[in-house]
XYZ file of C-alpha atoms in Angstrom:
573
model
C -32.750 27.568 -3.616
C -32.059 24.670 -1.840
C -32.349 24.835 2.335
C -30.565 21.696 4.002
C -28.962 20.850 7.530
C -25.353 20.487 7.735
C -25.273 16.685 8.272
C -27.806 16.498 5.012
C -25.638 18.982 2.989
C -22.251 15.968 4.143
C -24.401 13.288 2.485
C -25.496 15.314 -0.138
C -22.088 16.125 -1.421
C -20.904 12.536 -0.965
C -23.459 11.889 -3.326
C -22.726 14.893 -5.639
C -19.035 13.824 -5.234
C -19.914 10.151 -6.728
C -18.834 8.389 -3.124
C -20.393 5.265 -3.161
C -19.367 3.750 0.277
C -18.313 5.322 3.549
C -16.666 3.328 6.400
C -17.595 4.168 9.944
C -19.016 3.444 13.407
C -20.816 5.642 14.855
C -21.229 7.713 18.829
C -22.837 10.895 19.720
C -21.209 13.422 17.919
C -21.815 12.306 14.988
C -25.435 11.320 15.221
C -26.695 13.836 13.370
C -24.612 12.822 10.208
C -25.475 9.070 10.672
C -29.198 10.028 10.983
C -28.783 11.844 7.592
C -27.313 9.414 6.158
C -30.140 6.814 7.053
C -32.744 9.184 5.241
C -31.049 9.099 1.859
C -30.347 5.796 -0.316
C -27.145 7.239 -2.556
C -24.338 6.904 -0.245
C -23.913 3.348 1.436
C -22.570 3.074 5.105
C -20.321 0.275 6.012
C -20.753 -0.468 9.455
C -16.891 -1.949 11.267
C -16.160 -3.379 14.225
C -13.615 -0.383 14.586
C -12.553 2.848 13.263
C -9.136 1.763 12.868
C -10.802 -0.793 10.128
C -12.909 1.991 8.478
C -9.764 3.788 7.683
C -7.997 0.465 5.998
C -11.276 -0.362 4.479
C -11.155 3.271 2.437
C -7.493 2.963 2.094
C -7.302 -0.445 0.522
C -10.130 0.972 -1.664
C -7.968 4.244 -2.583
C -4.999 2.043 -3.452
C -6.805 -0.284 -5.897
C -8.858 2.675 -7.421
C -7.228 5.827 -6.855
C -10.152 7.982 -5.721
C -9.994 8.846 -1.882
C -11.621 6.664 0.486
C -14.146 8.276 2.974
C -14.012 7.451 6.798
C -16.860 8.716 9.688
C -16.241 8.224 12.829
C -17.495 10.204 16.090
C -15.242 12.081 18.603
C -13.083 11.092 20.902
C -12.343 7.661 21.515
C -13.611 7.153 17.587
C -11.323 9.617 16.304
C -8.360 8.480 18.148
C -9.293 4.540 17.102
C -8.603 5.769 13.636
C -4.950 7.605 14.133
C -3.137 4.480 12.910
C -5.016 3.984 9.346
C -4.645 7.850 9.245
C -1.243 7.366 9.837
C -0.854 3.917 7.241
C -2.483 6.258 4.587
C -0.203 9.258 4.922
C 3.206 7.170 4.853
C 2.105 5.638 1.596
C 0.401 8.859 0.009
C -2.688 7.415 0.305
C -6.601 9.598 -1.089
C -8.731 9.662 2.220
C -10.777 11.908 3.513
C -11.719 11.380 7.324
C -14.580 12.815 9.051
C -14.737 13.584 12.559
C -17.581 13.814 14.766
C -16.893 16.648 17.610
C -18.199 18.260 20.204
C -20.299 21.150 20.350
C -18.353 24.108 19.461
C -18.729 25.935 22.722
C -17.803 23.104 24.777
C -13.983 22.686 22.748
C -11.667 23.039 25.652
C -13.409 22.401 28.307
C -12.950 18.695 28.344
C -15.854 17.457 27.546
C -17.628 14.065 27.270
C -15.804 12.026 24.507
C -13.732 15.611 23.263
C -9.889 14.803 21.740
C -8.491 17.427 19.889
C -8.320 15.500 16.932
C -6.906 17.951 14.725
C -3.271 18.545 17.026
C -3.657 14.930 17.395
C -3.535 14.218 13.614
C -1.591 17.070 12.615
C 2.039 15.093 11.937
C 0.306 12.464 9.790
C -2.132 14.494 7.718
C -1.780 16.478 4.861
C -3.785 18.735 5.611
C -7.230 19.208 8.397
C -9.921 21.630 8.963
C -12.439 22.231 11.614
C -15.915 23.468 10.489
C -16.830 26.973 11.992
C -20.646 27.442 10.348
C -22.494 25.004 8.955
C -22.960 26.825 5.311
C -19.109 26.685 4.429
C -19.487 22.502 4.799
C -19.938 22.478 1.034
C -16.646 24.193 -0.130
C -14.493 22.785 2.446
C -15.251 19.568 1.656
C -14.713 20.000 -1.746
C -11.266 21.361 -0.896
C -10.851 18.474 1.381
C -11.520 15.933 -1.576
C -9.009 18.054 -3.843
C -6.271 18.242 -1.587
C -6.532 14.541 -0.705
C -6.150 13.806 -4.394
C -4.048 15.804 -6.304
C 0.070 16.760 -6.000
C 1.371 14.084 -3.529
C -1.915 12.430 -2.339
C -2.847 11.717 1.473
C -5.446 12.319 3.942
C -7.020 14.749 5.346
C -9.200 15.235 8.611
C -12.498 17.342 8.847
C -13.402 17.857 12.433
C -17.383 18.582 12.654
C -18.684 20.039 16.120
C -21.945 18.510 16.640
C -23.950 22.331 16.485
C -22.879 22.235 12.908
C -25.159 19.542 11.882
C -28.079 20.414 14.039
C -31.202 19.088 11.848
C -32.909 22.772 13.045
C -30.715 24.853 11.290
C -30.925 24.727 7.678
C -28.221 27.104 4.989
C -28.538 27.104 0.885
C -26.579 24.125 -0.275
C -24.647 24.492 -3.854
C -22.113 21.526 -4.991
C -18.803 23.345 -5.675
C -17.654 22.264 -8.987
C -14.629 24.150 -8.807
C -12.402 24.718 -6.128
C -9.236 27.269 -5.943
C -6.749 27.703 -2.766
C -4.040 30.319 -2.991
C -2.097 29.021 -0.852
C -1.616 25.271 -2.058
C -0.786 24.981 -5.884
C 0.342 21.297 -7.012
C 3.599 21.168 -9.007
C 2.576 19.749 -12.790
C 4.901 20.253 -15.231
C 8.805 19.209 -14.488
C 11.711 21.750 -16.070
C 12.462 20.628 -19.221
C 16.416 21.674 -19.108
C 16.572 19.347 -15.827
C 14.845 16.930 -18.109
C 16.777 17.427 -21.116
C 19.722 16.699 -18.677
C 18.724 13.533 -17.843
C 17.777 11.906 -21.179
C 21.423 12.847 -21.746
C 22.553 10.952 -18.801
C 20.911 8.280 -19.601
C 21.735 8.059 -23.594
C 25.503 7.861 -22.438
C 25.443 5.460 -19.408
C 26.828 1.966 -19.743
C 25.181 0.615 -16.465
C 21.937 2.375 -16.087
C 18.967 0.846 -13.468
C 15.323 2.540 -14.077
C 14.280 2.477 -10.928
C 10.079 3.179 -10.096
C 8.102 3.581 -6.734
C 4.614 4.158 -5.872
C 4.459 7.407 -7.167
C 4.104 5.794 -11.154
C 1.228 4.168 -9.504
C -0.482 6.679 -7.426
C 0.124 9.375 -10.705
C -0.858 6.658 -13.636
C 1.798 6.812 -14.999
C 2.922 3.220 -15.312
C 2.407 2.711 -19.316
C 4.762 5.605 -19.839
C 7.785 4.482 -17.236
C 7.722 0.612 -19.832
C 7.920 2.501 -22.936
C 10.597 4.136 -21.772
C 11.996 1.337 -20.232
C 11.478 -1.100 -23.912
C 12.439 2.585 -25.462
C 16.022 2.030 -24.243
C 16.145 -1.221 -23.117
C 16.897 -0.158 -19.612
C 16.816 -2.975 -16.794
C 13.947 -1.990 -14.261
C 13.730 -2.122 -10.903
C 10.861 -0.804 -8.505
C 10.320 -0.271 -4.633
C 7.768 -2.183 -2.434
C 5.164 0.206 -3.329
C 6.207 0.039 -7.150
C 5.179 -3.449 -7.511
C 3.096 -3.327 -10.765
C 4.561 -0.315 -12.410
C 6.436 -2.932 -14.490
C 5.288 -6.322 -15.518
C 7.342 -8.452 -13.508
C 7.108 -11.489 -15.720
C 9.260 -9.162 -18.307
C 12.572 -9.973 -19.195
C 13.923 -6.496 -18.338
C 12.083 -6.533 -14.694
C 15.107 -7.203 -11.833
C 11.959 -7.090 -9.203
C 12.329 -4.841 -6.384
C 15.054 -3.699 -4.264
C 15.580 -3.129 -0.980
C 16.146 -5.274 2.283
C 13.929 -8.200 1.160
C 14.569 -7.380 -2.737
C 16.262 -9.372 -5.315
C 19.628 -10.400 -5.631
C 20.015 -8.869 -9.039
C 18.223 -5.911 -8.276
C 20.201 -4.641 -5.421
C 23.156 -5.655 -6.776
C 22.540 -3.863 -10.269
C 22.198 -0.689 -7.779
C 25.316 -0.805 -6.198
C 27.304 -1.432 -9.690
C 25.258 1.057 -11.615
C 27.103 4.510 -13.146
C 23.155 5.557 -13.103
C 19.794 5.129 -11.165
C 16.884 7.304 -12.594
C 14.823 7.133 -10.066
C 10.425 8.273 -10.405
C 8.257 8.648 -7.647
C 10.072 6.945 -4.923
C 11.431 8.469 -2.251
C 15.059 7.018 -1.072
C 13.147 5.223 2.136
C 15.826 3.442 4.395
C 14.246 -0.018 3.750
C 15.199 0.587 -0.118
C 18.639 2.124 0.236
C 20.423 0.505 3.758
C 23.592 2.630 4.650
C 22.879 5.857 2.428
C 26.589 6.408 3.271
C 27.296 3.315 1.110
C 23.950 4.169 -1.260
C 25.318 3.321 -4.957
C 28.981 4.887 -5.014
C 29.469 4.607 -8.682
C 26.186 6.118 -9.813
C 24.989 9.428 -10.581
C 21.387 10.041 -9.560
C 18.229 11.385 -11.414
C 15.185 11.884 -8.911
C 11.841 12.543 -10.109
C 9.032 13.161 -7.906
C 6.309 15.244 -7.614
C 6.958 16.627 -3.642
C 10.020 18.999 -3.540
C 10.482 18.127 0.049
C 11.506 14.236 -0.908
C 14.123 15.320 -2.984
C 17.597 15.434 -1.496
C 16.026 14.032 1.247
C 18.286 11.133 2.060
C 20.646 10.790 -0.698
C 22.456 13.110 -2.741
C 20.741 13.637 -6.586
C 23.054 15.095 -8.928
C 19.862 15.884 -11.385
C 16.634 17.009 -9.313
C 13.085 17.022 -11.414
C 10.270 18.203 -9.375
C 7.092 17.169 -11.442
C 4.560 14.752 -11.796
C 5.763 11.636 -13.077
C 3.428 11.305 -15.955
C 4.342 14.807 -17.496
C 8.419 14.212 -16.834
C 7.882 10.462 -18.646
C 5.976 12.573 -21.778
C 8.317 15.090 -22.492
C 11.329 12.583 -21.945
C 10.457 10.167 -24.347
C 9.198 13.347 -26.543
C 13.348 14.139 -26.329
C 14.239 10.758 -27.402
C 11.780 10.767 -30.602
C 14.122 13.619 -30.942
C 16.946 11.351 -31.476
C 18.064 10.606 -35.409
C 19.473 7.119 -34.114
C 19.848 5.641 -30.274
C 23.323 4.405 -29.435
C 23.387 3.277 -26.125
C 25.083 0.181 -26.235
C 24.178 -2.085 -23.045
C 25.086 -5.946 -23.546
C 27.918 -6.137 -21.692
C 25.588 -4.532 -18.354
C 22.776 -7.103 -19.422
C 25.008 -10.008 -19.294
C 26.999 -9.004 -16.251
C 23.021 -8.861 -14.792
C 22.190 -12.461 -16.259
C 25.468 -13.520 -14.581
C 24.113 -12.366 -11.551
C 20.519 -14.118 -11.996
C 21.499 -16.919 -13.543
C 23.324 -17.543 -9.925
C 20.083 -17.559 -7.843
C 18.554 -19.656 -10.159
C 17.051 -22.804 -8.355
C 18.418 -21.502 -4.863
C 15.838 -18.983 -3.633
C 13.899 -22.172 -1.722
C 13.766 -25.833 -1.267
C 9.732 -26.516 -1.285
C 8.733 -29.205 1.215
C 9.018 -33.048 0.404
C 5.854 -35.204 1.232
C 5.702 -35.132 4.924
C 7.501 -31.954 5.482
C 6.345 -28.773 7.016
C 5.038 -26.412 3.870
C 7.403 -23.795 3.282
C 5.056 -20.390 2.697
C 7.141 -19.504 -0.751
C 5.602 -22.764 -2.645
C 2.013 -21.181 -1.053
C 2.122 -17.838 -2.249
C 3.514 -19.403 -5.852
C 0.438 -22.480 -5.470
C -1.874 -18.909 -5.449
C -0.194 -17.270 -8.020
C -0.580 -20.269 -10.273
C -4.699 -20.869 -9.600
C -5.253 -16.885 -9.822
C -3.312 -16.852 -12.879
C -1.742 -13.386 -11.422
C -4.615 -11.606 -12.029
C -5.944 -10.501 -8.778
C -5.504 -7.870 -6.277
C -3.230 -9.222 -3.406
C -3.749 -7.272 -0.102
C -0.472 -8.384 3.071
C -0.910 -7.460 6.252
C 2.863 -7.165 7.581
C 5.709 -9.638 8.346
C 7.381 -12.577 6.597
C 3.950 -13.539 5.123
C 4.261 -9.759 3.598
C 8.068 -10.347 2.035
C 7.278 -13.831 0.574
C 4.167 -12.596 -0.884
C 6.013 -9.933 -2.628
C 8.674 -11.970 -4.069
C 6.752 -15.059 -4.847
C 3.467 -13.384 -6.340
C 4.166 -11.434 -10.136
C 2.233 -8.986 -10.736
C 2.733 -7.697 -14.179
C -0.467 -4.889 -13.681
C -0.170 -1.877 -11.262
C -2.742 -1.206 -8.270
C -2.624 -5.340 -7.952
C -0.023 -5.074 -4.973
C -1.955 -3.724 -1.785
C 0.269 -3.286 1.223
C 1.243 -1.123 4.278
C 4.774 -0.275 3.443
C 6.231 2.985 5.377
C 3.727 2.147 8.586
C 4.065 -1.328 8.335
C 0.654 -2.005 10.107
C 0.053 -5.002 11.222
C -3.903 -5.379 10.819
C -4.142 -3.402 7.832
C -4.316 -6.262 5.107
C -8.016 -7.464 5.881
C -10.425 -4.820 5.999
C -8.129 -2.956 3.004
C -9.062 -6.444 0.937
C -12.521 -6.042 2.670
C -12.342 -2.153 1.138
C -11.248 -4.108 -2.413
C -13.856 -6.159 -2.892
C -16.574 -4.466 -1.642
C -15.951 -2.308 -5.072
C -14.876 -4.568 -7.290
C -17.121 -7.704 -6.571
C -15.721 -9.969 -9.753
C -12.321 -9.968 -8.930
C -10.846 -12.268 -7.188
C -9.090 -10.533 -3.424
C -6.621 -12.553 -2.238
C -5.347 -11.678 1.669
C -2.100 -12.902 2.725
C -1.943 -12.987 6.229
C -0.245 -14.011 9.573
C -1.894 -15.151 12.865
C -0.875 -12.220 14.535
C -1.628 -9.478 12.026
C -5.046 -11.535 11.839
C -6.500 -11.377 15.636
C -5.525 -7.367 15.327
C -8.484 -6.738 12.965
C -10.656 -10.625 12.716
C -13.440 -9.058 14.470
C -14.323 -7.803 10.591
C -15.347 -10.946 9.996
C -18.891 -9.815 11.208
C -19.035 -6.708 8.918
C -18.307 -9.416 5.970
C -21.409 -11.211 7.059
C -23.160 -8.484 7.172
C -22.306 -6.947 4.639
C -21.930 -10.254 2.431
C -17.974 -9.868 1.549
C -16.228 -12.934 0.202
C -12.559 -12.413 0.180
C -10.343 -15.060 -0.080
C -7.611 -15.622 3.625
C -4.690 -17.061 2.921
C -2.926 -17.091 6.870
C 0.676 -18.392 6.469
C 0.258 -20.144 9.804
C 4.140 -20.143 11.600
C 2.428 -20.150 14.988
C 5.050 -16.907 15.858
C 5.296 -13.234 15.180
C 7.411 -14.766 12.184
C 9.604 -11.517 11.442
C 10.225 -10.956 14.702
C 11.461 -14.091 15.073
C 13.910 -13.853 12.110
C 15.477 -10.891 13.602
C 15.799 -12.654 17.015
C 17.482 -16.062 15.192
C 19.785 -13.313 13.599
C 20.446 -10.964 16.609
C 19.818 -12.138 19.750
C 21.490 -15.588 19.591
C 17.482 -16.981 18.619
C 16.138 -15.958 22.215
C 12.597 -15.765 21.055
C 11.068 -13.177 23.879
C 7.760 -12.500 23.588
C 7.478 -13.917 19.466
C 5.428 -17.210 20.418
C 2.108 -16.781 21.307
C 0.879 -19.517 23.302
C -3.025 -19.671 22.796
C -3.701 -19.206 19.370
C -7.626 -19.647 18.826
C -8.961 -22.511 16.563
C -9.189 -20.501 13.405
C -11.619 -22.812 11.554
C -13.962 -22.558 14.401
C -13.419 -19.006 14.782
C -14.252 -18.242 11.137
C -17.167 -21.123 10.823
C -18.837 -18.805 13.954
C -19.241 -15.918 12.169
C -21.162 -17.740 9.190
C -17.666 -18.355 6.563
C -15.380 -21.018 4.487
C -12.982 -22.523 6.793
C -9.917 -25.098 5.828
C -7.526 -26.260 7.742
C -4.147 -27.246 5.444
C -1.150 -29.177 7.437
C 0.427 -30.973 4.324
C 2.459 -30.100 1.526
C 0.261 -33.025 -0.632
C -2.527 -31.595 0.328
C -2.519 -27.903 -0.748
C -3.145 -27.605 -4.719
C -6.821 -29.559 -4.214
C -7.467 -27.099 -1.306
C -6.636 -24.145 -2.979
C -8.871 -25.708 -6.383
C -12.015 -26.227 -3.545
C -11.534 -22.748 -2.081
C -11.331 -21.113 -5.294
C -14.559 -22.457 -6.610
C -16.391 -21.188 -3.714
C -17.441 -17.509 -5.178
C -20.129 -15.937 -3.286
C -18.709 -16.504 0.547
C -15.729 -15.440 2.424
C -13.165 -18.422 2.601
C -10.457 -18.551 5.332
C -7.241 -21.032 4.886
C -4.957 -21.914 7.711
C -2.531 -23.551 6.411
C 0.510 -24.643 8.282
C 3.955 -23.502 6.955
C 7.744 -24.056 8.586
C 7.960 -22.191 11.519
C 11.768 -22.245 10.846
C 11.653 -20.383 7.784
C 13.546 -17.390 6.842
C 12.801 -14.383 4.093
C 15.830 -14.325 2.098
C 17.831 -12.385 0.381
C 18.097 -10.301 3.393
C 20.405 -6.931 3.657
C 22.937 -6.751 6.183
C 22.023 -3.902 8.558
C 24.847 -0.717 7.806
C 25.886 -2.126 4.669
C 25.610 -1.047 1.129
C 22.644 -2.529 -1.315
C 25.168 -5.327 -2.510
C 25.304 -6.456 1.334
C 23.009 -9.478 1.892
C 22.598 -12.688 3.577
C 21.562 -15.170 1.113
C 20.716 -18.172 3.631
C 20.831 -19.027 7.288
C 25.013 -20.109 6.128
C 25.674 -17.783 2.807
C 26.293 -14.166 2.542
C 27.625 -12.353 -0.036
């Protein structure tokens, strides 16, 4: 029988749990943990600059991996610093598990040095939180912490530790859980075949069928099964923001992804389609517009494993609650079934090369020598010397949009981005959380100047901690998207979207020990991406100066249906 303190039986278990790294900072509370954690040589700690960074660092690593990421920070102050990646994780169904430093049990409620209530705090944007009561139960409930973080619809979920329960004094018998059951909290597997059976037939006798894929493909593995189904019937695919991947994009049949910044063809394949089949996304406004006007022809097949997303926003004429991978099985199972497939769909392919054939050559005009860069012909200069192979992390804004339409990514967990939060700060320590783990790919950040200064003070954990991600910061010298919607909206009365003292970034990032280029000409960018590149074993920032005047286009016209869209700064449709 082994005896061990309750911060030693937390580091323990990490270990037994195969966590590698955990992301924190730490304060009193949780003193005893990091003290534990010093005396054993299984679990690294990755020491931020500040808890809201920890939490991007794990989810960036949950994203590109799929295990949950684990977060310690101390109470109060700590706790609440680390709300927002709580929050960035939960929109997106994000693995994390978060541990809390608190105070002392007997002192909860009497407002006490550095005490938050971190669990009513949290409670909206976790899945699910619990608050240790005796130090020998730390075992199970963290076990039941790591399962419920990473099974059904993933997210995160908050331990809060009083400080008393990890008192080095008091030792309890520590046993890993390899098995963990909760009554109350059953995953769905398995969808119902007849609703299943249902849609195969649906989609055996449309004539203008979209295959439509979110995050859910990604987050369930189940991306290899939604293209054979796709090649299976030869079904024109389109995914959400968070479904970039699911689908090689570079494939024939891909329309890209939908939505307010999303392709021409694929939101207008929506709106004229008799029937979307929609798995694991979940109807968000930024992928539907007016759901009033949401695809008036079509009928609707949702799949997804959370009941509670179904029927949420639009009507669905054929509900399947089930994990995606299961669902995808047994349909293509029913269409091996099938002594001869009939579904005849040239005339909706050529009404959808109609429409792509008409944005052909007018999505941008890249810079002439001597012209301001436009930040399209970046992100495409990137794809081109990373040969689309490696994992692209955004923080949020224009830099985000063109990122996503310009980069083609033909792999899934390659696209890492804050899409229902949209948190600004999120993209570098997530890439930070990337790389750590997989040192021999190449990271690629995409960033804006003033999604940057909201996290750069990571730039010290990376020299600490020696992590050499690759900055790409679309420089517009504005809060770019907020200065589209003010061009658009407000007659272009740019309040408050200019900041006026931007730092020196090459002398900012040259401080803290990195790469630094500065890039102000069209001419000049392929070498400087070739020289940055080469460098492999230290961070490398790029500021590189794009057209402040530049627009994300196509853009959806706000109340209108998915066919709605400016096209330019002159042309709608």
């Amino acid at each position: 029988m082994e005896l061990l303190s309750g911060a030693d039986m937390i580091t323990r278990f990490l270990a037994d749990e195969g966590v590698e790294y955990i992301y924190g900072y730490p304060g009193g509370a949780a003193l005893h943990i990091y003290d534990a954690i010093h005396r054993q040589d299984k679990v690294q700690h990755i020491l931020v600059r500040h808890e809201q960074a920890a939490t991007h660092m794990a989810d960036g690593y949950a994203r590109a991996t799929g295990k949950p990421g684990v977060v310690l920070v101390t109470s109060g102050p700590g706790a609440t610093n680390a709300v927002t990646g709580i929050a960035t994780a939960y929109m997106d169904s994000i693995p994390m598990v978060v541990l809390c430093g608190q105070v002392m049990s007997h002192l909860i409620g009497e407002d006490a040095f550095q005490e938050t209530d971190i669990i009513g705090v949290t409670r909206p944007i976790v899945k699910h939180s619990f608050s240790i009561k005796h130090p020998a139960e730390i075992p199970m409930v963290l076990k039941k912490a790591f399962h419920i973080a990473s099974t059904g619809r993933p997210g995160p979920v908050v331990v809060d530790i009083p400080k008393d329960m990890t008192a080095p004094t008091e030792k309890y018998e520590y046993v890993y859980p390899k098995k963990v059951k909760l009554r109350s909290y059953t995953p769905v597997g398995r969808g119902h075949s007849g609703q299943i059976r249902k849609a195969v037939e649906l989609m055996l006798k449309a004539k203008r069928p979209v295959l439509y894929g979110g995050g859910g493909l990604i987050l369930g593995g189940a991306t290899e099964l939604f293209t054979q189904l796709a090649k299976k019937l030869n079904l024109p695919v389109t995914t959400s923001l968070m479904g970039i991947g699911a689908y090689p994009q570079t494939d024939a049949q891909s329309l890209g992804w939908l939505g307010m910044h999303g392709s021409y063809e694929a939101n207008q394949a929506m709106h004229h389609s008799d029937l979307v089949v929609c798995i694991g996304a979940r109807f968000d406004d930024r992928a539907t517009n007016n759901t009033a006007k949401f695809c008036p022809t079509a009928k609707i097949v949702h799949v997804d494993v959370d009941p509670s997303s179904i029927g949420k926003t639009v009507r669905i004429d054929v509900p399947i609650v089930g994990t995606a991978s299961s669902v995808l099985e047994e349909m293509l199972s029913m269409l091996g079934e099938q002594k001869q497939i009939n579904n005849d769909l040239s005339d909706w392919w050529k009404q959808i090369q109609d429409w792509r054939a008409s944005r052909q050559g007018r999505l941008y005009e890249p810079a002439a020598p001597g012209e301001a860069m436009k930040p399209q012909q970046v992100v495409e200069a990137v794809w081109k010397i990373t040969q689309g192979q490696a994992y692209v992390v955004t923080d949020v804004g224009q830099h985000q949009m063109f990122a996503a339409q310009y980069y083609k990514f033909d792999r899934p967990n390659r696209w890492i981005t804050s899409g229902g939060l949209g948190t600004m700060g999120f993209g570098f320590p997530a890439a930070m959380g990337i790389k750590l783990h997989k040192p021999q790919e190449e990271v690629v950040l995409f960033t804006g100047e003033g999604s940057f200064q909201m996290m750069m003070q990571e730039l010290s954990t990376c020299s600490q901690f020696g992590i050499p991600v690759k900055i790409i910061n679309l420089n517009n010298q504005s809060l770019g998207m907020v200065r589209q919607w003010q061009d658009l909206n407000y007659s272009a009365r740019h309040a408050q979207s200019y900041m006026q003292s931007l730092p020196d970034f090459q002398k900012l990032v040259e401080s803290y020990g990195h790469v630094a280029f500065k890039v102000e000409r069209a001419e000049d960018l392929e070498a400087a991406l070739e020289k940055a590149f080469a460098i492999k074993d230290q961070l490398v920032f790029m500021d590189i100066y794009v057209d402040p005047r530049e627009h994300v286009y196509p853009m959806q016209v706000p109340q209108g249906s998915m066919k709605d869209m400016l096209l330019s700064k002159t042309e709608r449709t």
